[in-house]
PDB file of C-alpha atoms in Angstrom:
ATOM      1  CA  ASN Q   1      17.078 -26.108  -5.630  1.00  0.00           C
ATOM      2  CA  ARG Q   2      15.418 -26.652  -2.310  1.00  0.00           C
ATOM      3  CA  GLY Q   3      17.965 -27.428   0.390  1.00  0.00           C
ATOM      4  CA  ASP Q   4      20.905 -25.802  -1.464  1.00  0.00           C
ATOM      5  CA  ASN Q   5      23.112 -23.363   0.426  1.00  0.00           C
ATOM      6  CA  TRP Q   6      24.168 -20.085  -1.189  1.00  0.00           C
ATOM      7  CA  SER Q   7      26.593 -17.451   0.028  1.00  0.00           C
ATOM      8  CA  ALA Q   8      25.956 -13.782  -0.753  1.00  0.00           C
ATOM      9  CA  ASP Q   9      27.086 -10.337   0.335  1.00  0.00           C
ATOM     10  CA  LEU Q  10      23.630  -8.856  -0.183  1.00  0.00           C
ATOM     11  CA  VAL Q  11      20.225 -10.448  -0.720  1.00  0.00           C
ATOM     12  CA  VAL Q  12      17.275  -8.425  -2.006  1.00  0.00           C
ATOM     13  CA  TRP Q  13      14.005 -10.334  -1.918  1.00  0.00           C
ATOM     14  CA  ALA Q  14      11.404  -8.498  -3.999  1.00  0.00           C
ATOM     15  CA  THR Q  15       7.966  -9.960  -4.556  1.00  0.00           C
ATOM     16  CA  GLY Q  16       4.769  -8.693  -6.122  1.00  0.00           C
ATOM     17  CA  GLY Q  17       1.263  -8.653  -4.763  1.00  0.00           C
ATOM     18  CA  GLY Q  18      -0.771 -11.835  -4.873  1.00  0.00           C
ATOM     19  CA  PRO Q  19      -4.528 -12.400  -4.707  1.00  0.00           C
ATOM     20  CA  SER Q  20      -6.182 -13.856  -1.636  1.00  0.00           C
ATOM     21  CA  PRO Q  21      -7.299 -17.497  -2.064  1.00  0.00           C
ATOM     22  CA  LEU Q  22     -10.757 -16.314  -0.979  1.00  0.00           C
ATOM     23  CA  LEU Q  23     -11.265 -14.507  -4.281  1.00  0.00           C
ATOM     24  CA  SER Q  24     -11.143 -17.735  -6.290  1.00  0.00           C
ATOM     25  CA  ARG Q  25     -14.040 -19.123  -4.229  1.00  0.00           C
ATOM     26  CA  LEU Q  26     -16.428 -16.206  -4.755  1.00  0.00           C
ATOM     27  CA  ASN Q  27     -17.540 -17.250  -8.246  1.00  0.00           C
ATOM     28  CA  LEU Q  28     -17.005 -13.686  -9.495  1.00  0.00           C
ATOM     29  CA  PRO Q  29     -15.020 -12.477 -12.544  1.00  0.00           C
ATOM     30  CA  LEU Q  30     -11.260 -12.308 -11.942  1.00  0.00           C
ATOM     31  CA  ASP Q  31      -8.401 -10.982 -14.033  1.00  0.00           C
ATOM     32  CA  ASP Q  32      -5.616 -13.187 -15.423  1.00  0.00           C
ATOM     33  CA  GLN Q  33      -3.724 -13.034 -12.112  1.00  0.00           C
ATOM     34  CA  GLY Q  34      -6.699 -13.877  -9.916  1.00  0.00           C
ATOM     35  CA  PHE Q  35      -7.633 -10.414  -8.633  1.00  0.00           C
ATOM     36  CA  LEU Q  36     -11.285  -9.378  -8.434  1.00  0.00           C
ATOM     37  CA  LEU Q  37     -12.233  -7.544 -11.623  1.00  0.00           C
ATOM     38  CA  VAL Q  38     -14.066  -4.286 -10.889  1.00  0.00           C
ATOM     39  CA  ASP Q  39     -15.434  -1.388 -12.933  1.00  0.00           C
ATOM     40  CA  PRO Q  40     -14.363   2.259 -12.382  1.00  0.00           C
ATOM     41  CA  ASN Q  41     -16.919   2.480  -9.541  1.00  0.00           C
ATOM     42  CA  LEU Q  42     -14.972  -0.299  -7.744  1.00  0.00           C
ATOM     43  CA  GLN Q  43     -17.941  -2.644  -8.106  1.00  0.00           C
ATOM     44  CA  SER Q  44     -17.602  -6.193  -9.423  1.00  0.00           C
ATOM     45  CA  VAL Q  45     -18.060  -6.263 -13.202  1.00  0.00           C
ATOM     46  CA  SER Q  46     -20.618  -9.023 -12.599  1.00  0.00           C
ATOM     47  CA  GLY Q  47     -23.042  -6.373 -11.370  1.00  0.00           C
ATOM     48  CA  HIS Q  48     -23.388  -8.020  -7.973  1.00  0.00           C
ATOM     49  CA  PRO Q  49     -23.285  -5.705  -4.916  1.00  0.00           C
ATOM     50  CA  VAL Q  50     -19.640  -6.559  -4.263  1.00  0.00           C
ATOM     51  CA  PHE Q  51     -17.041  -3.792  -4.051  1.00  0.00           C
ATOM     52  CA  ALA Q  52     -13.265  -4.023  -3.792  1.00  0.00           C
ATOM     53  CA  ALA Q  53     -10.263  -1.704  -3.849  1.00  0.00           C
ATOM     54  CA  GLY Q  54      -6.506  -1.726  -3.490  1.00  0.00           C
ATOM     55  CA  ASP Q  55      -4.540  -4.944  -3.919  1.00  0.00           C
ATOM     56  CA  ALA Q  56      -7.665  -7.130  -3.876  1.00  0.00           C
ATOM     57  CA  ALA Q  57      -8.976  -5.666  -7.120  1.00  0.00           C
ATOM     58  CA  SER Q  58      -8.038  -4.874 -10.700  1.00  0.00           C
ATOM     59  CA  LEU Q  59      -9.769  -2.130 -12.660  1.00  0.00           C
ATOM     60  CA  ARG Q  60     -11.075  -3.490 -15.970  1.00  0.00           C
ATOM     61  CA  GLY Q  61      -9.212  -1.849 -18.852  1.00  0.00           C
ATOM     62  CA  VAL Q  62      -6.908   0.178 -16.566  1.00  0.00           C
ATOM     63  CA  PRO Q  63      -3.564  -1.558 -15.823  1.00  0.00           C
ATOM     64  CA  LEU Q  64      -2.687  -0.092 -12.418  1.00  0.00           C
ATOM     65  CA  PRO Q  65       0.383  -1.221 -10.440  1.00  0.00           C
ATOM     66  CA  LYS Q  66      -0.296  -2.825  -7.063  1.00  0.00           C
ATOM     67  CA  ALA Q  67       0.792   0.265  -5.157  1.00  0.00           C
ATOM     68  CA  GLY Q  68      -0.414   1.407  -1.764  1.00  0.00           C
ATOM     69  CA  VAL Q  69      -1.094   4.886  -3.080  1.00  0.00           C
ATOM     70  CA  HIS Q  70      -3.966   3.559  -5.181  1.00  0.00           C
ATOM     71  CA  ALA Q  71      -5.370   1.648  -2.209  1.00  0.00           C
ATOM     72  CA  VAL Q  72      -5.363   4.829  -0.105  1.00  0.00           C
ATOM     73  CA  ARG Q  73      -6.911   6.940  -2.850  1.00  0.00           C
ATOM     74  CA  GLN Q  74      -9.544   4.310  -3.599  1.00  0.00           C
ATOM     75  CA  GLY Q  75     -10.411   3.965   0.096  1.00  0.00           C
ATOM     76  CA  ALA Q  76     -12.305   7.249   0.152  1.00  0.00           C
ATOM     77  CA  LEU Q  77     -14.184   6.450  -3.037  1.00  0.00           C
ATOM     78  CA  LEU Q  78     -14.961   2.921  -1.844  1.00  0.00           C
ATOM     79  CA  TRP Q  79     -16.575   4.215   1.358  1.00  0.00           C
ATOM     80  CA  GLY Q  80     -18.452   6.899  -0.533  1.00  0.00           C
ATOM     81  CA  ASN Q  81     -19.752   4.431  -3.130  1.00  0.00           C
ATOM     82  CA  LEU Q  82     -20.878   1.961  -0.473  1.00  0.00           C
ATOM     83  CA  CYS Q  83     -22.926   4.744   1.122  1.00  0.00           C
ATOM     84  CA  ARG Q  84     -24.288   5.842  -2.250  1.00  0.00           C
ATOM     85  CA  TYR Q  85     -25.230   2.279  -3.196  1.00  0.00           C
ATOM     86  CA  LEU Q  86     -27.197   1.832   0.035  1.00  0.00           C
ATOM     87  CA  ARG Q  87     -28.939   5.169  -0.527  1.00  0.00           C
ATOM     88  CA  GLY Q  88     -29.744   4.297  -4.131  1.00  0.00           C
ATOM     89  CA  GLU Q  89     -27.618   7.175  -5.481  1.00  0.00           C
ATOM     90  CA  PRO Q  90     -25.377   7.179  -8.591  1.00  0.00           C
ATOM     91  CA  LEU Q  91     -21.861   5.855  -7.983  1.00  0.00           C
ATOM     92  CA  LYS Q  92     -18.665   7.796  -8.705  1.00  0.00           C
ATOM     93  CA  ALA Q  93     -15.742   6.533 -10.773  1.00  0.00           C
ATOM     94  CA  TYR Q  94     -12.126   6.260  -9.683  1.00  0.00           C
ATOM     95  CA  ARG Q  95      -9.807   8.359 -11.823  1.00  0.00           C
ATOM     96  CA  ALA Q  96      -6.253   7.086 -11.656  1.00  0.00           C
ATOM     97  CA  ARG Q  97      -3.396   9.557 -11.806  1.00  0.00           C
ATOM     98  CA  GLY Q  98       0.366   9.416 -11.458  1.00  0.00           C
ATOM     99  CA  PHE Q  99       2.180   9.247  -8.149  1.00  0.00           C
ATOM    100  CA  LEU Q 100       5.631   9.866  -6.753  1.00  0.00           C
ATOM    101  CA  SER Q 101       7.860   6.884  -5.862  1.00  0.00           C
ATOM    102  CA  LEU Q 102      10.859   7.368  -3.562  1.00  0.00           C
ATOM    103  CA  MET Q 103      13.329   4.696  -2.417  1.00  0.00           C
ATOM    104  CA  SER Q 104      16.232   5.066  -0.007  1.00  0.00           C
ATOM    105  CA  LEU Q 105      19.593   3.829  -1.310  1.00  0.00           C
ATOM    106  CA  GLY Q 106      20.970   3.295   2.201  1.00  0.00           C
ATOM    107  CA  ASP Q 107      23.873   5.732   1.928  1.00  0.00           C
ATOM    108  CA  GLY Q 108      22.211   9.044   2.610  1.00  0.00           C
ATOM    109  CA  ARG Q 109      20.820   9.203  -0.919  1.00  0.00           C
ATOM    110  CA  ALA Q 110      17.513   8.209  -2.437  1.00  0.00           C
ATOM    111  CA  MET Q 111      16.106   7.789  -5.907  1.00  0.00           C
ATOM    112  CA  GLY Q 112      12.730   8.846  -7.187  1.00  0.00           C
ATOM    113  CA  ASP Q 113      10.397   8.359 -10.100  1.00  0.00           C
ATOM    114  CA  PHE Q 114       7.461  10.462 -11.240  1.00  0.00           C
ATOM    115  CA  ARG Q 115       5.632   9.788 -14.485  1.00  0.00           C
ATOM    116  CA  GLY Q 116       8.708   8.382 -16.179  1.00  0.00           C
ATOM    117  CA  TRP Q 117      11.155  10.982 -14.842  1.00  0.00           C
ATOM    118  CA  SER Q 118      13.855   9.604 -12.537  1.00  0.00           C
ATOM    119  CA  PHE Q 119      16.229  11.436 -10.208  1.00  0.00           C
ATOM    120  CA  GLU Q 120      18.530  10.679  -7.289  1.00  0.00           C
ATOM    121  CA  GLY Q 121      20.700  12.381  -4.717  1.00  0.00           C
ATOM    122  CA  ARG Q 122      20.959  13.422  -1.093  1.00  0.00           C
ATOM    123  CA  TRP Q 123      18.266  16.026  -1.605  1.00  0.00           C
ATOM    124  CA  VAL Q 124      15.875  13.225  -2.636  1.00  0.00           C
ATOM    125  CA  TRP Q 125      16.613  11.373   0.616  1.00  0.00           C
ATOM    126  CA  ARG Q 126      15.914  14.541   2.618  1.00  0.00           C
ATOM    127  CA  TRP Q 127      12.648  14.941   0.718  1.00  0.00           C
ATOM    128  CA  LYS Q 128      11.680  11.319   1.417  1.00  0.00           C
ATOM    129  CA  ASP Q 129      12.647  11.654   5.077  1.00  0.00           C
ATOM    130  CA  ARG Q 130      10.473  14.733   5.449  1.00  0.00           C
ATOM    131  CA  ILE Q 131       7.491  12.980   3.825  1.00  0.00           C
ATOM    132  CA  ASP Q 132       7.918   9.839   5.969  1.00  0.00           C
ATOM    133  CA  ARG Q 133       8.252  11.777   9.214  1.00  0.00           C
ATOM    134  CA  GLY Q 134       5.210  13.847   8.364  1.00  0.00           C
ATOM    135  CA  PHE Q 135       3.209  10.694   7.635  1.00  0.00           C
ATOM    136  CA  LEU Q 136       4.199   9.100  10.938  1.00  0.00           C
ATOM    137  CA  ARG Q 137       3.375  12.252  12.893  1.00  0.00           C
ATOM    138  CA  MET Q 138      -0.166  11.965  11.562  1.00  0.00           C
ATOM    139  CA  HIS Q 139      -0.555   8.500  13.078  1.00  0.00           C
ATOM    140  CA  ARG Q 140       1.243   8.577  16.409  1.00  0.00           C
ATOM    141  CA  SER Q 141      -1.938   7.498  18.153  1.00  0.00           C
ATOM    142  CA  GLY Q 142      -2.443   4.600  15.730  1.00  0.00           C
ATOM    143  CA  THR Q 143      -5.472   6.201  14.092  1.00  0.00           C
ATOM    144  CA  MET Q 144      -5.858   8.203  10.924  1.00  0.00           C
ATOM    145  CA  SER Q 145      -7.849  11.401  11.096  1.00  0.00           C
ATOM    146  CA  SER Q 146     -10.534  11.815   8.485  1.00  0.00           C
ATOM    147  CA  THR Q 147     -10.032  15.052   6.630  1.00  0.00           C
ATOM    148  CA  ALA Q 148     -11.198  14.656   3.056  1.00  0.00           C
ATOM    149  CA  GLU Q 149     -14.622  15.270   1.638  1.00  0.00           C
ATOM    150  CA  GLU Q 150     -16.632  12.079   1.136  1.00  0.00           C
ATOM    151  CA  GLY Q 151     -16.149  10.445  -2.222  1.00  0.00           C
ATOM    152  CA  ARG Q 152     -13.493  12.755  -3.631  1.00  0.00           C
ATOM    153  CA  GLY Q 153     -11.283   9.737  -4.266  1.00  0.00           C
ATOM    154  CA  ASP Q 154      -8.041  11.488  -3.327  1.00  0.00           C
ATOM    155  CA  GLY Q 155      -8.047  11.137   0.438  1.00  0.00           C
ATOM    156  CA  LEU Q 156      -9.843   9.738   3.428  1.00  0.00           C
ATOM    157  CA  VAL Q 157     -13.419  10.354   4.408  1.00  0.00           C
ATOM    158  CA  ALA Q 158     -15.196  10.489   7.727  1.00  0.00           C
ATOM    159  CA  ASP Q 159     -16.206   7.021   8.877  1.00  0.00           C
ATOM    160  CA  PRO Q 160     -18.959   6.325  11.440  1.00  0.00           C
ATOM    161  CA  LEU Q 161     -16.489   6.306  14.344  1.00  0.00           C
ATOM    162  CA  GLY Q 162     -14.793   9.540  13.339  1.00  0.00           C
ATOM    163  CA  SER Q 163     -11.408   7.919  12.731  1.00  0.00           C
ATOM    164  CA  MET Q 164      -9.926   5.151  10.609  1.00  0.00           C
ATOM    165  CA  ARG Q 165      -7.451   2.515  11.723  1.00  0.00           C
ATOM    166  CA  CYS Q 166      -4.278   2.813   9.704  1.00  0.00           C
ATOM    167  CA  ALA Q 167      -2.911  -0.630   8.864  1.00  0.00           C
ATOM    168  CA  GLY Q 168      -1.755   0.062   5.322  1.00  0.00           C
ATOM    169  CA  CYS Q 169       1.425   1.347   3.689  1.00  0.00           C
ATOM    170  CA  GLY Q 170       3.532  -1.372   5.260  1.00  0.00           C
ATOM    171  CA  SER Q 171       1.614  -1.024   8.544  1.00  0.00           C
ATOM    172  CA  LYS Q 172       3.731   1.941   9.570  1.00  0.00           C
ATOM    173  CA  VAL Q 173       3.849   2.518  13.299  1.00  0.00           C
ATOM    174  CA  PRO Q 174       5.451   5.284  15.381  1.00  0.00           C
ATOM    175  CA  ALA Q 175       9.211   4.905  15.824  1.00  0.00           C
ATOM    176  CA  GLU Q 176       8.987   4.448  19.585  1.00  0.00           C
ATOM    177  CA  VAL Q 177       6.515   1.561  19.229  1.00  0.00           C
ATOM    178  CA  LEU Q 178       8.674  -0.158  16.613  1.00  0.00           C
ATOM    179  CA  ARG Q 179      11.796   0.395  18.724  1.00  0.00           C
ATOM    180  CA  ASP Q 180      10.201  -1.264  21.767  1.00  0.00           C
ATOM    181  CA  ALA Q 181       9.081  -4.240  19.676  1.00  0.00           C
ATOM    182  CA  LEU Q 182      12.508  -4.749  18.095  1.00  0.00           C
ATOM    183  CA  ARG Q 183      14.255  -4.636  21.482  1.00  0.00           C
ATOM    184  CA  ARG Q 184      12.500  -7.888  22.376  1.00  0.00           C
ATOM    185  CA  LEU Q 185      13.957  -9.723  19.377  1.00  0.00           C
ATOM    186  CA  ARG Q 186      17.326 -11.441  19.245  1.00  0.00           C
ATOM    187  CA  PRO Q 187      18.871 -10.747  15.807  1.00  0.00           C
ATOM    188  CA  PRO Q 188      19.721 -13.912  13.845  1.00  0.00           C
ATOM    189  CA  SER Q 189      23.322 -14.817  13.179  1.00  0.00           C
ATOM    190  CA  GLN Q 190      24.494 -15.335   9.609  1.00  0.00           C
ATOM    191  CA  GLU Q 191      24.884 -19.066  10.274  1.00  0.00           C
ATOM    192  CA  ALA Q 192      21.261 -19.350  11.461  1.00  0.00           C
ATOM    193  CA  THR Q 193      19.774 -17.524   8.485  1.00  0.00           C
ATOM    194  CA  GLN Q 194      18.631 -19.464   5.452  1.00  0.00           C
ATOM    195  CA  ILE Q 195      16.766 -18.468   2.330  1.00  0.00           C
ATOM    196  CA  GLY Q 196      13.092 -18.332   3.225  1.00  0.00           C
ATOM    197  CA  ARG Q 197      13.681 -18.966   6.922  1.00  0.00           C
ATOM    198  CA  ALA Q 198      15.195 -16.983   9.761  1.00  0.00           C
ATOM    199  CA  HIS Q 199      15.828 -18.461  13.197  1.00  0.00           C
ATOM    200  CA  VAL Q 200      15.403 -15.796  15.873  1.00  0.00           C
TER     201      VAL Q 200
END
């Protein structure tokens, strides 16, 4: 109940994605959870010239998890289809495929999942660490280079400015930037921390 105090050794707060309140005011078809319903071309099933990707949208007939990997993969196709729509060209469909999930266990090990196969160990953590460090090296300047062919649907495409701001995947930033930001914060004490609220 609201206002109750609870003691715990470890609290894991896991939430799912939620639709933006804006979507309910667009008068466009939504799925049961309130996400914009789009066809494989990422266009609203209403036929209106409205496109959406990632966590804002749900593909009709394709139950995809709200995972950042789909948002990144759809980003290239979204840009390509916007250009094609304006040029009056046929649109391309997004083809979903499996992806690798890795999660650190906090003790030098990690666990992974790929298409129903699970595994864990120190070697998985080293694999995850290598992937994460490689990803951050790509974005040390805060921009994401455009390397993929337009509309392939499995990477980024060249945008008009030649680079794309990276604010996805948990808004990852270089370690030195994050370190400087955290130095300015005073960590909360256990007594000052409540469920849903942290005094800093």
